[in-house]
Amino acid sequence: MPEMRFHVRWPDGRQEACYSPSLVVKDFLTPGESYPLDDFVEKTRTALNIASERVREKYGFACSSAMDQLARIEAAAQRQEPGGQVTVESFEP
C-alpha cells in the first residue's frame, strides 16, 4: 500500500508531518489550502478511517498508525484557539 506524509501548519504556527497508510488523503486535502480547524479535523478523520479500512481489507487488521495519527491530530486541534485555520503545506510520498 502506498503510504504518504502530509505536512501541515497549525493555527499556532507549529508545523507537523502527519502519516497516512494510503494516498486517500489527497482526495480530502489540497497542498497550499487552508481549512477551518473543525473542517480539517473532520476531513482527516474521514481520510484516515478510510485508509485504515483499506489496510484492513488488504491485511485483515486495521492500521494502528493511522488511528494513532488521528488521535494526535485531534489532540493538537484541542490545543488550538477556536476559529483557527490549518494549512496543508505539502504531500510527501
PDB file of C-alpha atoms in Angstrom:
ATOM      1  CA  MET A   1       0.000   0.000   0.000  1.00  0.00           C
ATOM      2  CA  PRO A   2       1.452   3.399  -0.867  1.00  0.00           C
ATOM      3  CA  GLU A   3       1.869   5.442   2.273  1.00  0.00           C
ATOM      4  CA  MET A   4       2.370   9.175   2.448  1.00  0.00           C
ATOM      5  CA  ARG A   5       3.009  12.105   4.749  1.00  0.00           C
ATOM      6  CA  PHE A   6       1.115  15.361   4.658  1.00  0.00           C
ATOM      7  CA  HIS A   7       2.733  18.406   6.191  1.00  0.00           C
ATOM      8  CA  VAL A   8       0.512  20.903   7.991  1.00  0.00           C
ATOM      9  CA  ARG A   9       0.866  24.204   9.801  1.00  0.00           C
ATOM     10  CA  TRP A  10      -1.407  24.580  12.817  1.00  0.00           C
ATOM     11  CA  PRO A  11      -3.022  27.930  13.693  1.00  0.00           C
ATOM     12  CA  ASP A  12      -0.376  28.468  16.409  1.00  0.00           C
ATOM     13  CA  GLY A  13       2.342  28.241  13.719  1.00  0.00           C
ATOM     14  CA  ARG A  14       3.577  24.789  14.697  1.00  0.00           C
ATOM     15  CA  GLN A  15       4.386  22.510  11.773  1.00  0.00           C
ATOM     16  CA  GLU A  16       3.721  18.783  11.788  1.00  0.00           C
ATOM     17  CA  ALA A  17       4.350  15.893   9.406  1.00  0.00           C
ATOM     18  CA  CYS A  18       1.333  13.586   9.525  1.00  0.00           C
ATOM     19  CA  TYR A  19       1.225   9.944   8.370  1.00  0.00           C
ATOM     20  CA  SER A  20      -1.303   8.099   6.245  1.00  0.00           C
ATOM     21  CA  PRO A  21      -1.000   4.460   5.118  1.00  0.00           C
ATOM     22  CA  SER A  22      -2.880   5.387   1.926  1.00  0.00           C
ATOM     23  CA  LEU A  23      -2.941   8.147  -0.659  1.00  0.00           C
ATOM     24  CA  VAL A  24      -6.652   8.735   0.108  1.00  0.00           C
ATOM     25  CA  VAL A  25      -5.700  11.931   1.958  1.00  0.00           C
ATOM     26  CA  LYS A  26      -5.216  13.501  -1.480  1.00  0.00           C
ATOM     27  CA  ASP A  27      -8.976  13.134  -2.025  1.00  0.00           C
ATOM     28  CA  PHE A  28      -9.708  15.294   1.020  1.00  0.00           C
ATOM     29  CA  LEU A  29      -6.883  17.837   1.326  1.00  0.00           C
ATOM     30  CA  THR A  30      -5.022  20.068  -1.131  1.00  0.00           C
ATOM     31  CA  PRO A  31      -1.484  21.398  -0.640  1.00  0.00           C
ATOM     32  CA  GLY A  32      -1.469  25.159  -0.254  1.00  0.00           C
ATOM     33  CA  GLU A  33      -5.054  25.266   1.007  1.00  0.00           C
ATOM     34  CA  SER A  34      -6.130  26.364   4.479  1.00  0.00           C
ATOM     35  CA  TYR A  35      -9.062  24.752   6.259  1.00  0.00           C
ATOM     36  CA  PRO A  36     -11.065  25.830   9.279  1.00  0.00           C
ATOM     37  CA  LEU A  37      -9.835  23.806  12.249  1.00  0.00           C
ATOM     38  CA  ASP A  38     -13.002  21.737  12.657  1.00  0.00           C
ATOM     39  CA  ASP A  39     -13.198  21.066   8.911  1.00  0.00           C
ATOM     40  CA  PHE A  40      -9.563  19.926   8.842  1.00  0.00           C
ATOM     41  CA  VAL A  41     -10.143  17.522  11.737  1.00  0.00           C
ATOM     42  CA  GLU A  42     -13.258  16.094  10.078  1.00  0.00           C
ATOM     43  CA  LYS A  43     -11.533  15.672   6.702  1.00  0.00           C
ATOM     44  CA  THR A  44      -8.511  13.949   8.225  1.00  0.00           C
ATOM     45  CA  ARG A  45     -10.761  11.778  10.426  1.00  0.00           C
ATOM     46  CA  THR A  46     -12.644  10.598   7.339  1.00  0.00           C
ATOM     47  CA  ALA A  47      -9.481  10.072   5.275  1.00  0.00           C
ATOM     48  CA  LEU A  48      -7.571   8.209   7.990  1.00  0.00           C
ATOM     49  CA  ASN A  49     -10.547   5.959   8.747  1.00  0.00           C
ATOM     50  CA  ILE A  50     -10.816   5.094   5.041  1.00  0.00           C
ATOM     51  CA  ALA A  51      -7.056   4.471   4.943  1.00  0.00           C
ATOM     52  CA  SER A  52      -7.255   2.209   7.983  1.00  0.00           C
ATOM     53  CA  GLU A  53     -10.122   0.252   6.423  1.00  0.00           C
ATOM     54  CA  ARG A  54      -8.098  -0.201   3.228  1.00  0.00           C
ATOM     55  CA  VAL A  55      -5.353  -1.749   5.332  1.00  0.00           C
ATOM     56  CA  ARG A  56      -7.952  -3.996   6.993  1.00  0.00           C
ATOM     57  CA  GLU A  57      -9.253  -5.129   3.601  1.00  0.00           C
ATOM     58  CA  LYS A  58      -5.763  -5.956   2.393  1.00  0.00           C
ATOM     59  CA  TYR A  59      -4.126  -7.365   5.544  1.00  0.00           C
ATOM     60  CA  GLY A  60      -7.011  -8.336   7.814  1.00  0.00           C
ATOM     61  CA  PHE A  61      -6.397  -5.740  10.534  1.00  0.00           C
ATOM     62  CA  ALA A  62      -6.892  -2.002  10.909  1.00  0.00           C
ATOM     63  CA  CYS A  63      -3.927   0.355  10.733  1.00  0.00           C
ATOM     64  CA  SER A  64      -2.972   1.388  14.253  1.00  0.00           C
ATOM     65  CA  SER A  65      -0.568   4.008  12.855  1.00  0.00           C
ATOM     66  CA  ALA A  66      -3.448   5.772  11.100  1.00  0.00           C
ATOM     67  CA  MET A  67      -5.510   5.736  14.281  1.00  0.00           C
ATOM     68  CA  ASP A  68      -2.536   6.991  16.314  1.00  0.00           C
ATOM     69  CA  GLN A  69      -2.099   9.842  13.824  1.00  0.00           C
ATOM     70  CA  LEU A  70      -5.776  10.711  14.072  1.00  0.00           C
ATOM     71  CA  ALA A  71      -5.503  10.818  17.867  1.00  0.00           C
ATOM     72  CA  ARG A  72      -2.507  13.196  17.565  1.00  0.00           C
ATOM     73  CA  ILE A  73      -4.437  15.442  15.158  1.00  0.00           C
ATOM     74  CA  GLU A  74      -7.465  15.530  17.460  1.00  0.00           C
ATOM     75  CA  ALA A  75      -5.275  16.320  20.487  1.00  0.00           C
ATOM     76  CA  ALA A  76      -3.405  19.071  18.619  1.00  0.00           C
ATOM     77  CA  ALA A  77      -6.696  20.578  17.454  1.00  0.00           C
ATOM     78  CA  GLN A  78      -7.929  20.820  21.046  1.00  0.00           C
ATOM     79  CA  ARG A  79      -4.864  22.895  21.937  1.00  0.00           C
ATOM     80  CA  GLN A  80      -5.665  25.489  19.241  1.00  0.00           C
ATOM     81  CA  GLU A  81      -7.777  28.612  19.575  1.00  0.00           C
ATOM     82  CA  PRO A  82     -11.257  28.092  18.112  1.00  0.00           C
ATOM     83  CA  GLY A  83     -11.748  29.501  14.640  1.00  0.00           C
ATOM     84  CA  GLY A  84      -8.160  28.936  13.506  1.00  0.00           C
ATOM     85  CA  GLN A  85      -7.064  27.729  10.104  1.00  0.00           C
ATOM     86  CA  VAL A  86      -4.874  24.716   9.359  1.00  0.00           C
ATOM     87  CA  THR A  87      -2.724  24.989   6.229  1.00  0.00           C
ATOM     88  CA  VAL A  88      -1.742  21.888   4.293  1.00  0.00           C
ATOM     89  CA  GLU A  89       1.777  22.727   3.171  1.00  0.00           C
ATOM     90  CA  SER A  90       2.749  19.682   1.113  1.00  0.00           C
ATOM     91  CA  PHE A  91       2.437  15.983   0.413  1.00  0.00           C
ATOM     92  CA  GLU A  92       5.387  13.614   0.530  1.00  0.00           C
ATOM     93  CA  PRO A  93       5.309  10.085  -0.875  1.00  0.00           C
TER      94      PRO A  93
END
